Coordinates of C-alpha atoms in Angstrom, one line a residue:
Chain A
M1 CA 28.7 142.6 70.0
S2 CA 27.9 145.9 68.8
E3 CA 25.4 145.7 71.6
I4 CA 28.1 145.5 74.3
A5 CA 29.8 148.7 73.0
L6 CA 27.0 150.0 72.3
R7 CA 26.2 150.6 76.0
R8 CA 30.1 151.8 77.5
S9 CA 28.9 155.2 78.3
I10 CA 31.2 158.4 79.8
Y11 CA 30.6 157.4 83.1
D12 CA 31.5 154.3 82.6
Y13 CA 34.7 155.6 82.9
L14 CA 34.6 157.8 86.3
P15 CA 36.6 155.5 88.4
Q16 CA 39.8 155.8 86.0
W17 CA 40.0 159.4 85.9
V18 CA 39.7 159.8 89.9
A19 CA 42.2 157.1 90.0
A20 CA 45.5 158.0 87.4
P21 CA 44.9 161.3 89.4
M22 CA 45.2 160.3 92.6
V23 CA 47.8 157.7 91.3
A24 CA 49.7 161.4 90.2
T25 CA 49.5 162.9 93.6
A26 CA 51.3 159.3 95.5
I27 CA 53.3 159.4 93.2
V28 CA 54.4 163.3 93.1
A29 CA 54.2 163.1 97.8
I30 CA 55.6 160.3 97.7
F31 CA 58.9 161.5 95.0
L32 CA 58.6 165.5 96.0
V33 CA 56.8 166.2 99.4
A34 CA 58.7 163.4 102.0
P35 CA 61.7 164.0 103.3
T36 CA 64.7 161.9 103.3
E37 CA 65.2 159.7 105.9
A38 CA 68.4 160.2 107.7
T39 CA 69.6 156.9 108.3
M40 CA 68.3 155.1 104.6
G41 CA 68.2 157.7 102.8
D42 CA 66.1 157.7 99.5
A43 CA 65.4 153.9 100.1
Q44 CA 63.0 154.6 102.7
R45 CA 60.7 155.3 100.2
I46 CA 60.1 152.3 98.9
V47 CA 58.2 152.1 102.3
Y48 CA 54.3 154.4 101.0
I49 CA 54.5 151.6 98.4
H50 CA 55.6 148.6 100.4
V51 CA 52.8 149.1 103.2
S52 CA 49.7 150.8 100.0
V53 CA 49.9 146.7 98.8
A54 CA 50.6 145.2 101.4
W55 CA 47.4 146.6 103.1
T56 CA 45.5 146.0 99.7
A57 CA 46.6 142.3 98.9
L58 CA 45.4 141.4 102.5
A59 CA 42.2 142.9 102.0
S60 CA 42.1 141.0 98.0
F61 CA 42.3 138.5 100.1
V62 CA 39.3 139.0 102.1
I63 CA 37.2 139.8 99.6
M64 CA 38.1 136.4 97.6
A65 CA 37.3 134.4 100.4
A66 CA 34.0 136.3 100.8
S67 CA 33.0 137.0 97.1
G68 CA 33.3 132.8 97.0
G69 CA 30.7 132.4 100.0
M70 CA 28.5 134.2 99.1
Y71 CA 29.3 132.3 95.8
L72 CA 28.8 129.5 97.7
V73 CA 25.4 130.3 99.0
R74 CA 23.9 131.8 96.3
R75 CA 25.4 130.5 93.5
N76 CA 25.3 133.2 91.2
L77 CA 28.6 134.2 89.0
A78 CA 28.5 137.5 89.6
W79 CA 30.3 136.9 93.0
D80 CA 33.0 134.4 91.2
H81 CA 33.5 137.5 89.1
W82 CA 34.7 139.5 92.3
S83 CA 36.5 136.8 93.9
R84 CA 38.8 135.9 90.5
A85 CA 39.4 139.2 89.9
A86 CA 40.1 139.6 93.6
L87 CA 42.7 137.2 92.9
E88 CA 44.2 138.2 90.8
I89 CA 44.4 141.6 92.0
G90 CA 46.3 140.0 95.8
W91 CA 48.7 138.3 93.5
L92 CA 49.3 141.0 91.8
C93 CA 49.5 143.1 95.3
C94 CA 51.2 140.4 97.3
T95 CA 54.0 139.8 94.0
L96 CA 54.7 143.7 94.7
T97 CA 55.2 144.0 98.8
L98 CA 57.5 140.9 98.5
A99 CA 59.8 142.3 96.0
T100 CA 59.0 146.1 97.0
G101 CA 59.9 144.2 101.3
S102 CA 62.9 142.4 99.3
L103 CA 64.3 145.9 98.2
W104 CA 63.6 148.1 101.5
A105 CA 65.7 145.0 103.9
H106 CA 68.6 144.5 101.5
S107 CA 68.5 148.3 102.1
A108 CA 67.6 148.5 105.8
W109 CA 68.4 145.0 107.5
N110 CA 72.2 144.6 104.8
T111 CA 69.9 141.2 103.8
W112 CA 67.4 140.7 100.4
W113 CA 65.5 138.3 102.2
T114 CA 64.2 137.3 106.5
W115 CA 62.5 135.0 108.1
D116 CA 60.5 137.4 110.2
P117 CA 56.8 136.9 110.9
R118 CA 55.8 139.4 108.9
L119 CA 57.6 138.1 105.0
T120 CA 56.7 134.7 105.4
T121 CA 53.4 135.3 106.4
A122 CA 53.5 137.4 102.6
F123 CA 54.7 134.8 101.7
V124 CA 52.4 132.0 102.4
L125 CA 49.8 134.1 100.9
W126 CA 51.9 134.3 98.1
A127 CA 52.2 130.9 98.0
M128 CA 48.2 130.1 98.8
Y129 CA 47.1 132.9 95.7
S130 CA 49.1 131.7 93.6
A131 CA 47.7 127.7 94.0
A132 CA 44.8 129.2 94.1
L133 CA 45.4 130.8 90.1
V134 CA 47.2 127.4 89.0
L135 CA 44.0 125.7 90.4
R136 CA 41.3 127.6 89.0
S137 CA 43.1 127.8 85.5
G138 CA 42.7 124.0 85.4
I139 CA 39.5 124.6 86.0
D140 CA 36.6 124.5 82.4
D141 CA 33.5 124.9 83.8
P142 CA 33.1 128.4 85.0
H143 CA 30.4 127.2 87.5
R144 CA 32.7 123.7 89.4
R145 CA 36.2 126.8 88.7
A146 CA 33.6 128.5 91.4
R147 CA 32.7 126.5 93.6
I148 CA 36.5 124.8 93.7
G149 CA 37.2 128.4 93.5
A150 CA 35.2 129.7 97.0
V151 CA 36.7 126.3 99.2
V152 CA 40.6 126.6 98.4
A153 CA 39.6 130.9 99.3
I154 CA 37.9 130.2 102.7
V155 CA 40.4 127.5 103.3
G156 CA 43.6 129.7 103.0
L157 CA 41.7 132.9 105.7
L158 CA 41.1 130.3 108.1
D159 CA 44.7 129.8 107.4
V160 CA 46.1 133.2 107.5
P161 CA 45.7 133.7 111.7
L162 CA 47.4 131.1 112.3
V163 CA 50.1 131.8 109.6
I164 CA 50.5 134.6 111.5
M165 CA 50.6 133.4 114.9
A166 CA 53.1 131.0 114.5
T167 CA 55.4 133.3 112.6
R168 CA 55.8 136.1 114.9
W169 CA 55.8 133.2 118.2
F170 CA 59.3 132.2 115.9
R171 CA 60.9 135.1 115.6
G172 CA 60.5 138.8 114.2
I173 CA 63.0 141.3 113.5
H174 CA 60.1 143.8 111.7
P175 CA 59.5 147.5 112.4
K176 CA 55.9 147.2 114.2
S177 CA 54.9 150.6 114.4
P178 CA 58.0 152.8 112.6
H179 CA 58.4 155.9 114.1
M180 CA 57.3 158.8 111.6
E181 CA 57.7 162.2 111.2
P182 CA 53.9 164.0 110.9
T183 CA 55.4 164.8 106.7
M184 CA 56.7 161.1 106.6
Q185 CA 52.7 159.9 108.2
A186 CA 50.8 161.9 105.9
V187 CA 52.3 160.8 102.6
L188 CA 52.2 157.7 103.8
A189 CA 48.0 157.8 104.7
T190 CA 48.0 160.0 101.1
S191 CA 50.2 156.9 99.5
V192 CA 47.9 153.8 101.0
V193 CA 44.5 155.7 100.2
C194 CA 45.8 156.5 96.4
F195 CA 47.0 152.9 95.5
T196 CA 43.7 151.5 97.4
A197 CA 41.4 153.6 94.7
F198 CA 43.8 152.2 92.5
F199 CA 43.8 149.0 92.3
A200 CA 40.1 148.9 93.1
V201 CA 39.4 150.4 90.6
L202 CA 41.6 147.8 89.0
L203 CA 39.3 145.2 90.6
L204 CA 37.0 147.0 89.0
M205 CA 38.0 146.7 85.7
R206 CA 38.7 142.9 86.3
R207 CA 36.2 141.9 87.1
G208 CA 33.6 143.9 84.5
Q209 CA 35.1 141.7 81.8
F210 CA 34.9 139.0 83.5
Q211 CA 31.0 139.2 82.9
L212 CA 31.7 141.1 79.1
A213 CA 33.2 137.5 78.6
E214 CA 30.2 135.3 80.7
E215 CA 28.0 137.2 78.8
L216 CA 29.4 136.2 74.8
D217 CA 30.3 133.0 76.3
D218 CA 26.4 133.1 76.7
L219 CA 25.7 134.7 73.4
Q220 CA 28.5 131.9 71.3
E221 CA 25.9 129.5 72.8
E222 CA 23.1 130.8 72.0
F223 CA 24.3 131.2 69.2
A224 CA 25.1 128.2 68.9
S225 CA 21.8 126.1 69.6
Chain B
M1 CA 25.9 107.9 111.9
A2 CA 29.2 105.9 113.4
K3 CA 28.6 102.6 111.9
K4 CA 28.7 104.4 108.4
L5 CA 31.2 105.8 109.4
Y6 CA 32.3 102.4 110.1
Y7 CA 32.0 101.0 106.6
M8 CA 32.9 103.3 104.8
V9 CA 36.1 103.6 107.0
A10 CA 36.4 99.7 106.5
K11 CA 36.2 99.9 102.7
D12 CA 39.3 102.1 102.5
L13 CA 41.1 100.0 105.2
L14 CA 40.7 96.7 102.9
S15 CA 40.3 97.9 99.8
E16 CA 44.2 99.2 101.6
C17 CA 45.6 95.7 102.3
R18 CA 44.2 93.3 99.3
A19 CA 45.7 96.2 96.7
L20 CA 48.5 98.0 98.8
R21 CA 48.9 100.3 95.7
T22 CA 49.6 103.1 98.7
W23 CA 50.8 102.2 102.0
P24 CA 54.8 100.5 100.7
A25 CA 55.0 103.2 97.8
M26 CA 54.2 105.6 100.6
L27 CA 56.7 104.1 103.7
L28 CA 59.2 103.8 100.7
L29 CA 58.7 108.0 99.9
G30 CA 59.2 107.9 104.0
V31 CA 62.5 105.9 104.4
V32 CA 64.6 107.4 101.2
V33 CA 63.9 110.9 102.3
A34 CA 64.8 110.1 105.6
M35 CA 67.9 108.3 104.7
M36 CA 69.4 111.5 102.3
F37 CA 68.4 114.3 105.3
A38 CA 69.8 111.8 107.9
M39 CA 73.2 112.2 105.0
Q40 CA 72.9 115.8 105.1
M41 CA 73.0 115.6 109.5
D42 CA 76.5 116.1 109.6
L43 CA 76.4 118.3 112.0
P44 CA 77.3 118.4 115.7
P45 CA 74.4 116.6 118.0
E46 CA 73.5 119.8 119.6
R47 CA 73.1 121.2 115.9
Q48 CA 71.9 117.8 115.1
R49 CA 68.7 118.2 117.7
Q50 CA 67.8 121.4 116.4
I51 CA 67.0 120.4 113.5
A52 CA 66.0 117.1 113.5
G53 CA 62.2 117.9 114.3
S54 CA 62.1 120.6 110.9
L55 CA 62.9 117.5 109.1
L56 CA 61.5 114.3 110.6
W57 CA 57.4 116.6 109.5
L58 CA 59.5 117.4 106.3
T59 CA 59.1 113.8 105.4
I60 CA 56.0 113.2 107.1
F61 CA 54.3 116.4 105.3
F62 CA 56.4 114.3 101.3
A63 CA 55.3 111.7 102.1
G64 CA 51.6 111.3 103.9
S65 CA 50.9 113.7 100.7
L66 CA 50.8 110.1 98.9
A67 CA 48.1 108.8 101.0
L68 CA 45.7 111.7 101.0
D69 CA 46.0 112.3 96.9
R70 CA 45.7 108.3 96.8
S71 CA 41.9 108.8 99.5
F72 CA 40.3 110.1 96.3
A73 CA 42.4 109.9 93.5
A74 CA 41.1 105.9 94.0
E75 CA 38.1 106.7 94.1
R76 CA 38.7 108.4 91.0
E77 CA 39.2 105.1 89.2
E78 CA 36.9 103.2 86.9
G79 CA 33.3 105.3 88.6
C80 CA 34.0 104.5 92.0
W81 CA 33.5 108.8 92.9
E82 CA 29.2 108.0 91.9
G83 CA 29.6 104.9 93.2
L84 CA 30.1 106.6 96.9
F85 CA 27.8 109.3 96.9
C86 CA 25.1 107.0 95.3
Y87 CA 25.3 105.3 99.0
P88 CA 22.5 106.7 101.4
V89 CA 25.6 108.9 103.2
S90 CA 25.8 112.2 104.2
P91 CA 29.3 114.3 102.3
T92 CA 30.7 114.0 106.2
A93 CA 30.4 110.9 107.2
V94 CA 32.5 110.5 103.8
Y95 CA 34.6 113.5 104.6
L96 CA 35.5 111.9 108.4
G97 CA 35.5 107.7 106.9
K98 CA 38.3 110.1 105.0
L99 CA 40.1 111.8 107.2
F100 CA 39.9 108.7 109.4
V101 CA 42.2 107.2 107.4
N102 CA 44.2 109.3 106.2
V103 CA 45.5 110.0 109.8
V104 CA 45.6 105.5 110.6
A105 CA 48.2 106.1 107.3
L106 CA 50.5 109.0 108.9
T107 CA 50.2 106.9 112.0
A108 CA 52.0 104.1 110.4
L109 CA 54.2 106.6 108.6
E110 CA 55.6 107.7 111.8
C111 CA 55.8 104.6 113.4
V112 CA 58.6 103.8 110.9
L113 CA 60.4 107.3 110.4
I114 CA 60.4 108.4 114.5
P115 CA 62.1 105.7 115.5
L116 CA 64.2 105.3 111.7
F117 CA 64.9 109.4 112.6
A118 CA 66.1 108.4 115.7
I119 CA 68.1 105.2 114.6
L120 CA 69.6 107.6 112.1
T121 CA 70.7 110.7 113.6
D122 CA 71.3 109.7 117.0
V123 CA 68.7 112.2 118.3
P124 CA 67.1 111.0 121.5
L125 CA 63.5 111.5 119.1
L126 CA 62.4 108.2 122.0
A127 CA 63.8 109.6 125.1
H128 CA 60.2 111.1 126.2
P129 CA 57.5 109.4 123.9
V130 CA 54.3 110.8 125.9
P131 CA 55.1 114.6 124.0
I132 CA 56.4 113.2 120.5
I133 CA 52.5 110.8 120.4
A134 CA 50.7 114.2 121.5
I135 CA 52.1 115.9 118.8
A136 CA 52.3 113.5 115.8
M137 CA 48.6 112.7 117.0
L138 CA 48.0 116.4 117.3
G139 CA 49.5 117.4 113.9
N140 CA 48.4 113.8 112.0
L141 CA 44.9 114.6 112.2
G142 CA 45.3 118.9 111.2
L143 CA 47.4 117.5 108.4
A144 CA 44.8 115.1 107.5
A145 CA 42.0 117.5 107.8
V146 CA 43.9 119.8 105.9
G147 CA 45.2 116.8 103.1
T148 CA 41.9 115.7 102.7
L149 CA 39.7 118.5 101.7
L150 CA 41.8 119.8 99.8
S151 CA 42.7 116.8 97.7
A152 CA 38.8 115.9 97.6
V153 CA 39.3 119.6 96.1
A154 CA 42.3 118.3 94.1
N155 CA 40.4 115.4 92.1
G156 CA 37.8 116.9 91.6
A157 CA 39.0 120.1 89.5
P158 CA 39.6 119.0 86.7
A159 CA 37.5 117.8 83.9
C160 CA 38.6 114.5 84.0
G161 CA 39.9 111.9 86.1
S162 CA 42.7 112.7 88.9
R163 CA 46.7 113.9 86.4
Q164 CA 46.1 116.7 87.5
S165 CA 45.8 116.1 91.2
S166 CA 49.3 114.2 92.5
Y167 CA 51.2 117.8 91.5
L168 CA 48.1 120.0 92.2
L169 CA 48.1 118.7 96.1
P170 CA 50.9 119.2 96.9
L171 CA 50.7 122.9 95.3
L172 CA 47.7 123.9 97.4
V173 CA 47.9 121.5 101.0
L174 CA 52.0 123.1 101.6
P175 CA 50.9 126.3 102.1
A176 CA 48.2 125.8 104.5
V177 CA 49.9 123.1 107.0
I178 CA 53.5 125.8 107.3
P179 CA 51.7 126.5 110.3
L180 CA 51.3 122.8 111.2
V181 CA 54.4 122.0 110.0
L182 CA 56.0 125.0 111.9
G183 CA 53.9 123.8 115.4
A184 CA 55.3 120.8 115.2
A185 CA 58.6 121.4 114.7
E186 CA 58.9 123.5 117.2
A187 CA 57.0 121.5 120.0
T188 CA 59.6 118.9 119.2
R189 CA 62.6 120.7 119.0
L190 CA 61.7 121.8 122.1
A191 CA 60.2 117.6 123.9
I192 CA 63.9 116.6 122.1
E193 CA 65.7 119.5 124.6
H194 CA 63.6 118.4 127.6
D195 CA 62.0 121.5 127.9
F196 CA 58.1 121.7 128.2
S197 CA 57.8 125.2 129.6
T198 CA 54.6 127.6 127.8
D199 CA 56.6 127.5 125.1
W200 CA 56.1 124.5 124.6
W201 CA 52.1 123.8 125.4
R202 CA 52.2 127.2 123.4
W203 CA 52.9 125.2 120.1
M204 CA 50.0 122.2 121.5
Q205 CA 47.9 124.5 121.9
L206 CA 48.6 126.7 117.8
L207 CA 48.5 122.6 117.1
A208 CA 45.6 122.0 118.4
C209 CA 43.4 125.4 117.2
F210 CA 44.9 124.4 113.9
A211 CA 43.1 120.4 113.5
V212 CA 39.7 122.0 115.2
V213 CA 39.6 124.8 112.5
F214 CA 40.2 122.4 110.1
V215 CA 38.0 120.1 110.6
T216 CA 35.2 122.6 111.6
A217 CA 35.7 124.0 107.8
G218 CA 36.3 119.7 106.4
I219 CA 33.4 119.3 107.8
V220 CA 31.6 122.4 106.9
L221 CA 32.5 123.1 103.3
F222 CA 33.7 119.5 102.1
E223 CA 30.2 119.4 100.6
F224 CA 31.0 122.2 98.5
A225 CA 34.2 120.8 97.3
I226 CA 32.5 117.1 96.4
E227 CA 29.8 118.5 94.6
D228 CA 29.4 117.8 90.6

């Protein structure tokens, strides 16, 4: 136990020390630097957070499937730690995407929800993440959990382009390319970079926790035998 | 391969014909859900024509998921699972055999549900049978391809037995088949309205694309889903 604790050095905390001021910068930029939008007012500031978490949710889905695929090829649980961490972070980002999107929609379209292609895609993504979380929670054996989780993640990733196609043909009112003034564009870019860094650090930390949990399980088994 | 596939399909169909464990329940659930939907469809004829396709495909999904779940849940009982993989057949043959049986089950379900929907709602579902049959065939293939793979996943997930698979399967399959249900419902609506323009062909292409992607994914990933 002490051996595990002693391995932590000051450099292990470097990502956190980098990400914390980045998030603070993003928040300052969103609330103090970005100009107030003429039509929607302050409610438009939701967009900066919404776009950032939506992008991170999609990136997590790709990381989850790619590391799941790597697990199936290599059979190394380290890949599953990445996949599992991406699943949890992706689920969190997807939930935030739906929540912030709904708040924005209420202000912009006067409705909490509409069956717009991107909203529908986000909802389908959220449902897939949730099903994968429920599925994984029911399996104790780590290799079986990794294998089943990887298959579901790959099926989910294959489904995403089909969901996007189907919902886009069905109907659409979502703004495709928002027209923003240069300051707003700069704040949006800052927000996306900073929140991506923040969620990347969360991903690293969660992966590290899974790694430690596995090491602990191995030690317990060793002591038990 | 063809002979092995034949034996796999014959085994499942014979076992279902002898025991009648899944298909009667699936058909009954389909009929009851169709009746409940039809009861709620007290709408003008043009509105009925617009929503009949969606309700038909939702009924097919809910009733069909019983057959999809049982395709592997039945194998979990009394050591059949271990026996199945002791046979000198590849996982691909097992997957394709189960896929074929599920397509037959869904076709049987549609043979009952499509005329029933037409009778209960007065929507002319059978006025153009060829396009409806084409939609049903592609829809069945896509639904069975995803359902068979995820049924193996859901039944392989719990440490013992198949108790959890019955609630896990719809959770896994429904989000995955949203493009298929949407495509089939829209293609059915356009077929009812006798509108076979580029829109109808686009939905048919989506259904075909879905079927090709997931039959291929099933063949590649099934081996990993059943490994123990």
